[in-house]
Amino acid sequence: MASPYAGLPVEAWEIKTRELIEEHPLDPNEIYELILKVWNQIFESNITSSGYRIGIDLFPRPQIMGYFLHELIPLELARKYPEDWRREQKENEKDIVCLKSDRYSIELKTSSSKRSIYGNRSYAQKSTTGKVKKNKNGYYLAINFEKFSKPTATPQKPSITLVRFGWLDEDDWQAQTAATGQQARLSSDVERYKLLKLPLAQN
C-alpha cells in the first residue's frame, strides 16, 4: 500500500494528516474523551475485595499503566460500538480492529515520556522470514502520561499529558543505532506533523 504522504514535502504533511483524520470513522474528540474517561476510571476502580486503589495503595510502573490503557480503550470502543470495533485477537492485527474496513484499524502507543513514543526495534526492521506480521502502516493513537513518584502516604493521580492521532508508515520508524538498542523512534518532523494533538485544533 502506497503511503498517503508519498511525494509530499514535509510542509504538506500536516494538511494530509488532517485529511486522514477527517476520513477516519471515529470522531477525534470522541477518542480524546474516551481516553480521559478510561484513565479516570482506572483510579476510581477497586482492586480485590480489600478495595485497594491505584494512586492510593498501588503505584504501578509506567508499563503497567500503559497496559491498562492498551487493553481498556479497545474494550470501551467494542462495548460502545460492537458492530464496528473490537480489540486485537491475533498477533498480526492492530490493537483496535475496525470490523468494517481494516484500513481504519488503529495501533496504540503509550509512553511516560514527555512527548515521544517508541516502538520496539522490530518496528524499524522489515520481515525476512516471510511470516505475516502486524502491518506497521496506518492509523496510530499516541498517549503520553505522567508516571507516579515514589509511593507516598498522599494520594497521587498522574495526568494524561498528550494525546495524538494520525498516520504513520513503517519507514517512519528509526531503529537505535547501537547494536544492543531495543527501541525504534520517530523523527521530530514525523511526530509533529503526522501525529496531531487531540482535541484537534481548528485551522
Short mmCIF file of C-alpha atoms in Angstrom, two decimals, residues 6-196:
data_model
loop_
_atom_site.label_atom_id
_atom_site.label_comp_id
_atom_site.label_asym_id
_atom_site.label_seq_id
_atom_site.Cartn_x
_atom_site.Cartn_y
_atom_site.Cartn_z
CA ALA A 6 4.22 9.75 -0.99
CA GLY A 7 5.71 12.63 -2.94
CA LEU A 8 4.64 15.25 -0.41
CA PRO A 9 7.16 17.68 1.11
CA VAL A 10 7.32 17.91 4.89
CA GLU A 11 5.44 21.21 4.91
CA ALA A 12 2.40 19.45 3.39
CA TRP A 13 2.27 16.61 5.91
CA GLU A 14 0.04 18.32 8.45
CA ILE A 15 -2.67 19.05 5.87
CA LYS A 16 -2.57 15.42 4.72
CA THR A 17 -2.78 14.20 8.32
CA ARG A 18 -5.87 16.35 8.90
CA GLU A 19 -7.44 14.83 5.80
CA LEU A 20 -6.70 11.31 7.05
CA ILE A 21 -8.16 12.08 10.49
CA GLU A 22 -11.28 13.54 8.87
CA GLU A 23 -11.63 10.38 6.78
CA HIS A 24 -11.49 8.13 9.85
CA PRO A 25 -14.91 6.92 11.11
CA LEU A 26 -14.17 7.83 14.73
CA ASP A 27 -14.55 11.44 15.76
CA PRO A 28 -11.17 12.59 17.15
CA ASN A 29 -12.78 14.48 20.03
CA GLU A 30 -14.73 11.35 20.98
CA ILE A 31 -11.44 9.44 21.04
CA TYR A 32 -9.96 12.05 23.36
CA GLU A 33 -12.92 11.98 25.74
CA LEU A 34 -12.89 8.18 25.83
CA ILE A 35 -9.21 8.16 26.79
CA LEU A 36 -9.80 10.59 29.66
CA LYS A 37 -12.79 8.52 30.80
CA VAL A 38 -10.75 5.31 30.85
CA TRP A 39 -7.85 7.00 32.65
CA ASN A 40 -10.13 8.40 35.36
CA GLN A 41 -11.89 5.06 35.83
CA ILE A 42 -8.56 3.34 36.42
CA PHE A 43 -8.17 5.48 39.56
CA GLU A 44 -11.79 5.06 40.63
CA SER A 45 -11.79 1.24 40.49
CA ASN A 46 -11.35 -1.05 43.46
CA ILE A 47 -8.87 -3.93 43.18
CA THR A 48 -9.64 -7.16 45.11
CA SER A 49 -12.22 -7.40 47.87
CA SER A 50 -9.93 -5.30 50.05
CA GLY A 51 -10.73 -2.28 47.89
CA TYR A 52 -7.18 -1.32 47.01
CA ARG A 53 -6.94 1.77 44.79
CA ILE A 54 -4.37 2.79 42.23
CA GLY A 55 -2.72 6.00 43.33
CA ILE A 56 -3.56 5.35 46.96
CA ASP A 57 -2.42 1.80 47.72
CA LEU A 58 -0.80 0.82 44.44
CA PHE A 59 1.62 2.85 42.32
CA PRO A 60 2.22 0.86 39.14
CA ARG A 61 5.17 1.33 36.84
CA PRO A 62 4.51 3.14 33.54
CA GLN A 63 4.47 -0.17 31.67
CA ILE A 64 1.53 -1.32 33.78
CA MET A 65 -0.40 1.92 33.33
CA GLY A 66 0.25 1.70 29.60
CA TYR A 67 -1.04 -1.86 29.63
CA PHE A 68 -4.30 -0.73 31.26
CA LEU A 69 -4.82 1.86 28.53
CA HIS A 70 -3.82 -0.62 25.84
CA GLU A 71 -6.49 -3.08 27.00
CA LEU A 72 -9.27 -0.81 28.22
CA ILE A 73 -9.52 1.61 25.29
CA PRO A 74 -10.30 -1.14 22.73
CA LEU A 75 -12.71 -2.76 25.20
CA GLU A 76 -14.60 0.51 25.66
CA LEU A 77 -14.86 1.05 21.91
CA ALA A 78 -16.06 -2.52 21.42
CA ARG A 79 -18.65 -2.08 24.18
CA LYS A 80 -19.93 1.15 22.66
CA TYR A 81 -19.78 0.09 19.00
CA PRO A 82 -19.84 -3.74 18.94
CA GLU A 83 -20.64 -3.87 15.21
CA ASP A 84 -17.72 -1.65 14.30
CA TRP A 85 -14.80 -2.26 16.66
CA ARG A 86 -13.09 -4.98 18.65
CA ARG A 87 -9.73 -5.43 20.30
CA GLU A 88 -6.83 -7.39 18.84
CA GLN A 89 -7.28 -11.18 18.75
CA LYS A 90 -4.39 -12.26 16.52
CA GLU A 91 -0.75 -11.18 16.62
CA ASN A 92 -0.93 -9.75 13.09
CA GLU A 93 -3.86 -7.44 13.94
CA LYS A 94 -3.75 -3.82 15.04
CA ASP A 95 -4.59 -3.10 18.69
CA ILE A 96 -8.01 -1.68 17.79
CA VAL A 97 -9.61 -3.55 14.90
CA CYS A 98 -12.16 -1.88 12.63
CA LEU A 99 -14.65 -4.54 11.55
CA LYS A 100 -15.91 -2.51 8.58
CA SER A 101 -12.52 -1.82 6.99
CA ASP A 102 -9.08 -2.76 8.23
CA ARG A 103 -7.76 0.50 6.77
CA TYR A 104 -9.19 2.25 9.83
CA SER A 105 -7.76 -0.14 12.43
CA ILE A 106 -5.57 1.64 14.96
CA GLU A 107 -2.23 0.86 16.57
CA LEU A 108 -2.00 2.18 20.14
CA LYS A 109 1.23 3.51 21.68
CA THR A 110 1.66 4.79 25.22
CA SER A 111 4.63 6.35 26.99
CA SER A 112 5.55 8.20 30.16
CA SER A 113 7.96 10.28 28.09
CA LYS A 114 7.07 13.96 27.98
CA ARG A 115 6.32 13.83 24.25
CA SER A 116 7.92 10.92 22.40
CA ILE A 117 6.53 7.48 21.71
CA TYR A 118 8.54 4.39 20.89
CA GLY A 119 8.20 1.05 19.21
CA ASN A 120 10.35 -2.00 19.78
CA ARG A 121 13.28 -2.48 17.43
CA SER A 122 11.22 -4.68 15.09
CA TYR A 123 9.21 -1.61 14.05
CA ALA A 124 12.21 -0.45 12.04
CA GLN A 125 13.02 -3.86 10.61
CA LYS A 126 11.40 -5.49 7.62
CA SER A 127 10.50 -9.16 7.95
CA THR A 128 12.97 -11.53 6.30
CA THR A 129 11.25 -14.75 7.34
CA GLY A 130 8.15 -14.44 5.17
CA LYS A 131 5.99 -14.62 8.29
CA VAL A 132 2.96 -12.34 8.19
CA LYS A 133 3.39 -9.70 10.85
CA LYS A 134 1.36 -6.76 12.01
CA ASN A 135 1.10 -4.06 9.35
CA LYS A 136 3.01 -1.04 10.68
CA ASN A 137 1.43 1.37 8.19
CA GLY A 138 -1.78 3.07 9.20
CA TYR A 139 -3.55 4.97 11.94
CA TYR A 140 -1.84 5.44 15.30
CA LEU A 141 -3.12 6.71 18.63
CA ALA A 142 -0.31 8.01 20.85
CA ILE A 143 -0.85 8.71 24.55
CA ASN A 144 1.67 10.26 26.92
CA PHE A 145 1.09 10.33 30.66
CA GLU A 146 2.83 11.22 33.89
CA LYS A 147 4.34 8.46 35.96
CA PHE A 148 3.98 8.01 39.70
CA SER A 149 6.62 9.36 42.02
CA LYS A 150 7.78 7.02 44.76
CA PRO A 151 4.90 5.65 46.88
CA THR A 152 3.78 8.17 49.46
CA ALA A 153 1.05 8.50 52.06
CA THR A 154 -0.52 11.21 49.91
CA PRO A 155 -2.83 10.04 47.08
CA GLN A 156 -1.42 10.51 43.61
CA LYS A 157 -3.21 10.91 40.31
CA PRO A 158 -0.84 11.41 37.38
CA SER A 159 -2.33 13.09 34.33
CA ILE A 160 -2.67 12.33 30.66
CA THR A 161 -0.29 14.94 29.24
CA LEU A 162 -0.65 14.47 25.48
CA VAL A 163 -2.97 12.61 23.10
CA ARG A 164 -2.19 12.49 19.39
CA PHE A 165 -3.80 10.79 16.41
CA GLY A 166 -2.63 10.34 12.87
CA TRP A 167 -0.97 8.08 10.35
CA LEU A 168 2.49 6.52 10.38
CA ASP A 169 4.30 4.44 7.80
CA GLU A 170 6.74 1.65 8.55
CA ASP A 171 9.58 3.74 7.13
CA ASP A 172 8.89 6.45 9.72
CA TRP A 173 10.35 4.25 12.46
CA GLN A 174 14.09 4.56 13.03
CA ALA A 175 15.99 1.86 14.91
CA GLN A 176 18.53 2.76 17.56
CA THR A 177 21.98 2.74 16.04
CA ALA A 178 23.55 0.78 18.91
CA ALA A 179 23.63 -2.95 18.24
CA THR A 180 22.06 -3.57 21.64
CA GLY A 181 19.35 -0.92 21.21
CA GLN A 182 15.86 -2.30 21.59
CA GLN A 183 13.77 0.74 20.59
CA ALA A 184 12.56 2.37 17.43
CA ARG A 185 11.76 6.06 17.46
CA LEU A 186 10.26 8.74 15.22
CA SER A 187 11.87 11.86 13.85
CA SER A 188 10.73 15.22 15.21
CA ASP A 189 9.05 16.08 11.88
CA VAL A 190 7.08 12.84 11.90
CA GLU A 191 5.95 13.33 15.50
CA ARG A 192 4.95 16.92 14.82
CA TYR A 193 3.15 16.64 11.50
CA LYS A 194 1.93 13.05 11.24
CA LEU A 195 0.53 12.81 14.77
CA LEU A 196 -1.75 15.73 15.62
#
